[in-house]
Amino acid sequence: MLRINRDKCGYCGTCVAVCPEDALELIDVYLSLERECIACGICARACPLGALEVIHEE
Amino acid sequence: MKNNYDILIIGGGPAGALAAKTAAEAGNTVCLIEKRAAIGTPVRCAEGIGKELLKEFIKPDPRWIAADIERARIISPNGTAISLEQDRAGNEVGYVLDRKIFDRELVWQAAEAGADVIVKTRATAPIMENGAVRGAKVLSVGIPADIRAEVVIAADGTEAQFARRAGLDTVVPLREMMSCAQYLMTDIDIDAGSTDFYLGNEIAPEGYLWVFPKGNRTANVGIGISGRKSRDGSRAKDYLDRFVAKNFPNGKTIEAIAGGVPVCRPLACTVADGLMVAGDAARVVDPITGGGIGNAMYTGRLAAQVASKCIAAGDCSKEALMPYDAEWRASKMGTVLERNYKVKEYFVTLDDAKLNTLAESIAQSSLKEFSVLGLIKELIKRNPKLLLELKALKDTLS
Ligand SMILES: Cc1cc2nc3c(=O)[nH]c(=O)nc-3n(C[C@H](O)[C@H](O)[C@H](O)COP(=O)(O)OP(=O)(O)OC[C@H]3O[C@@H](n4cnc5c(N)ncnc54)[C@H](O)[C@@H]3O)c2cc1C
Ligand code: SF4
Ligand code: SF4
């Protein structure tokens, strides 16, 4: 699953542009997980501030 | 709020503003929606633009010009500086804008031309009929509504979700997303007449770090690194913090922003039935410089010109809108994008030692042409021994 650290997020939309599943959405100045996420981690790599974390649960 | 227009524009950046102004001046009913509460804020830009390029779209005005630039310096990993002076003029010397005011001015002009502007209003999905875009579902200050239009121009920037939801592939590959962070810093020692670009894998892997002055002791200090080089502890912000700690330890940061710049090739096709895509959403950012303001204004204006003709002729199909796609690709912008994409693909393969060698080879030469093309020509001329290796670069010239 994807964890969004809203204290770190700069609301820039970089993660939105690289997500292959169109799972993230930037609503005004609020990032939210709107659709099915496949936990690929691409958004977390792209984030310039380290605000996203993908956690793989057993 | 009306809910029927000739042209609906998603996004109030430079692309959307020029589209709205052009479309309204051509006599269309036009609506521009912007999801943020205010046009121009927060800024996600280093605010540099070439003088000649800017003047193609708007008369320079001291209200939104923060600095007049006389030279640019490219600084290689070992500190070798290539200095490009204004008297050898060209398109990389220019202004540093104040985009908060600049973007507002552009939208203001669109409103004066007759376009409706609605802020705090977000397109959530296209209205689709028989595979064609017929408008957008929006949330306006939280209230859902439908806005119908003959043509929608998607100018929604890096995120580009509108076109994506209408069926176009706008996903940026991770390695081609420049992951950026920037501080507006004050009380720092800088050359107020020079835009400085720092290269190197230690400084900014597969990207560069910039210092763009905004006054005497004030500058945008920012960095873009390739998304594939970004990871815990070495993200854009971490690289920037290291540079700032070393070079401007006593500076004060009065604004901090993050952002993404797509440096991939443009979308395979920038039109669909009832839809046109402009600016960053179309991925028309210069892959070398990361500059996109001018290209956004150019594509926004062109999209509106073509849309106006199609509306007058009563045909807004993909085929009818295609001249937009064909024209920008054939334009100077389209040619430069294609060439600079290849140049970028070459430069990202260079290690720091090679960057130093190349910089040293031309540091003393007086460049006749102040441009990416001028630089490449000089590099090739000065490095006959490397010609085989520089073949990739040479090929970009043909
Ligand atoms: C850190 C950084 C530094 C940069 N430095 C430079 C530089 O020095 N020079 C240069 O030329 N370029 C630079 N760029 C690139 C430049 O900022 C962009 O190319 C330019 O802003 C693109 O204009 P645009 O109109 O296409 O998109 P934007 O300016 O991004 O505007 C898009 C607008 O659409 C809105 N929007 C998005 N989704 C929706 C929706 N669903 N509904 C309604 N509204 C929506 C957004 O809020 C935004 O206001 C930089 C970019 C970054 C991130
Ligand atoms: S982890 Fe992958 S699928 Fe999930 S939001 Fe991030 S990029 Fe999208
Ligand atoms: S890339 Fe990072 S900072 Fe930017 S919107 Fe996504 S989570 Fe926030």
Short mmCIF file of N, CA and C in Angstrom, two decimals, chain B residues 125-137 148 162 165-167 272-273 275:
data_model
loop_
_atom_site.label_atom_id
_atom_site.label_comp_id
_atom_site.label_asym_id
_atom_site.label_seq_id
_atom_site.Cartn_x
_atom_site.Cartn_y
_atom_site.Cartn_z
N ALA B 125 -13.30 14.88 -14.91
CA ALA B 125 -13.35 13.88 -15.98
C ALA B 125 -13.88 14.53 -17.25
N PRO B 126 -13.47 13.98 -18.40
CA PRO B 126 -14.06 14.50 -19.64
C PRO B 126 -15.50 14.01 -19.78
N ILE B 127 -16.35 14.80 -20.43
CA ILE B 127 -17.66 14.32 -20.84
C ILE B 127 -17.44 13.67 -22.21
N MET B 128 -17.70 12.38 -22.32
CA MET B 128 -17.43 11.67 -23.57
C MET B 128 -18.75 11.27 -24.24
N GLU B 129 -18.85 11.47 -25.53
CA GLU B 129 -19.99 10.98 -26.31
C GLU B 129 -19.48 10.35 -27.60
N ASN B 130 -19.81 9.11 -27.82
CA ASN B 130 -19.34 8.37 -29.00
C ASN B 130 -17.83 8.51 -29.19
N GLY B 131 -17.10 8.42 -28.11
CA GLY B 131 -15.63 8.48 -28.19
C GLY B 131 -15.08 9.90 -28.34
N ALA B 132 -15.95 10.90 -28.40
CA ALA B 132 -15.46 12.28 -28.57
C ALA B 132 -15.61 13.06 -27.26
N VAL B 133 -14.68 13.99 -27.03
CA VAL B 133 -14.76 14.84 -25.85
C VAL B 133 -15.77 15.96 -26.14
N ARG B 134 -16.70 16.12 -25.22
CA ARG B 134 -17.75 17.12 -25.42
C ARG B 134 -17.79 18.15 -24.29
N GLY B 135 -16.79 18.13 -23.44
CA GLY B 135 -16.76 19.06 -22.31
C GLY B 135 -16.14 18.39 -21.11
N ALA B 136 -16.39 18.94 -19.93
CA ALA B 136 -15.77 18.36 -18.74
C ALA B 136 -16.73 18.37 -17.56
N LYS B 137 -16.61 17.34 -16.76
CA LYS B 137 -17.26 17.34 -15.45
C LYS B 137 -16.35 18.11 -14.52
N ARG B 148 -20.10 22.04 -21.07
CA ARG B 148 -19.99 21.46 -22.41
C ARG B 148 -19.29 22.43 -23.36
N PHE B 162 -6.28 15.23 -17.59
CA PHE B 162 -7.49 15.35 -18.41
C PHE B 162 -7.34 14.53 -19.69
N ARG B 165 -7.39 10.84 -19.10
CA ARG B 165 -8.73 10.27 -18.88
C ARG B 165 -9.57 10.27 -20.14
N ALA B 166 -9.14 11.07 -21.13
CA ALA B 166 -9.84 11.03 -22.42
C ALA B 166 -9.22 9.97 -23.33
N GLY B 167 -8.23 9.24 -22.81
CA GLY B 167 -7.69 8.10 -23.56
C GLY B 167 -6.29 8.26 -24.11
N ALA B 272 -7.44 14.73 -30.28
CA ALA B 272 -8.40 13.63 -30.37
C ALA B 272 -9.73 14.29 -30.73
N ASP B 273 -10.76 13.53 -30.93
CA ASP B 273 -12.05 14.15 -31.27
C ASP B 273 -12.48 15.10 -30.15
N LEU B 275 -10.73 17.32 -28.65
CA LEU B 275 -9.69 17.57 -27.64
C LEU B 275 -8.36 18.00 -28.25
#
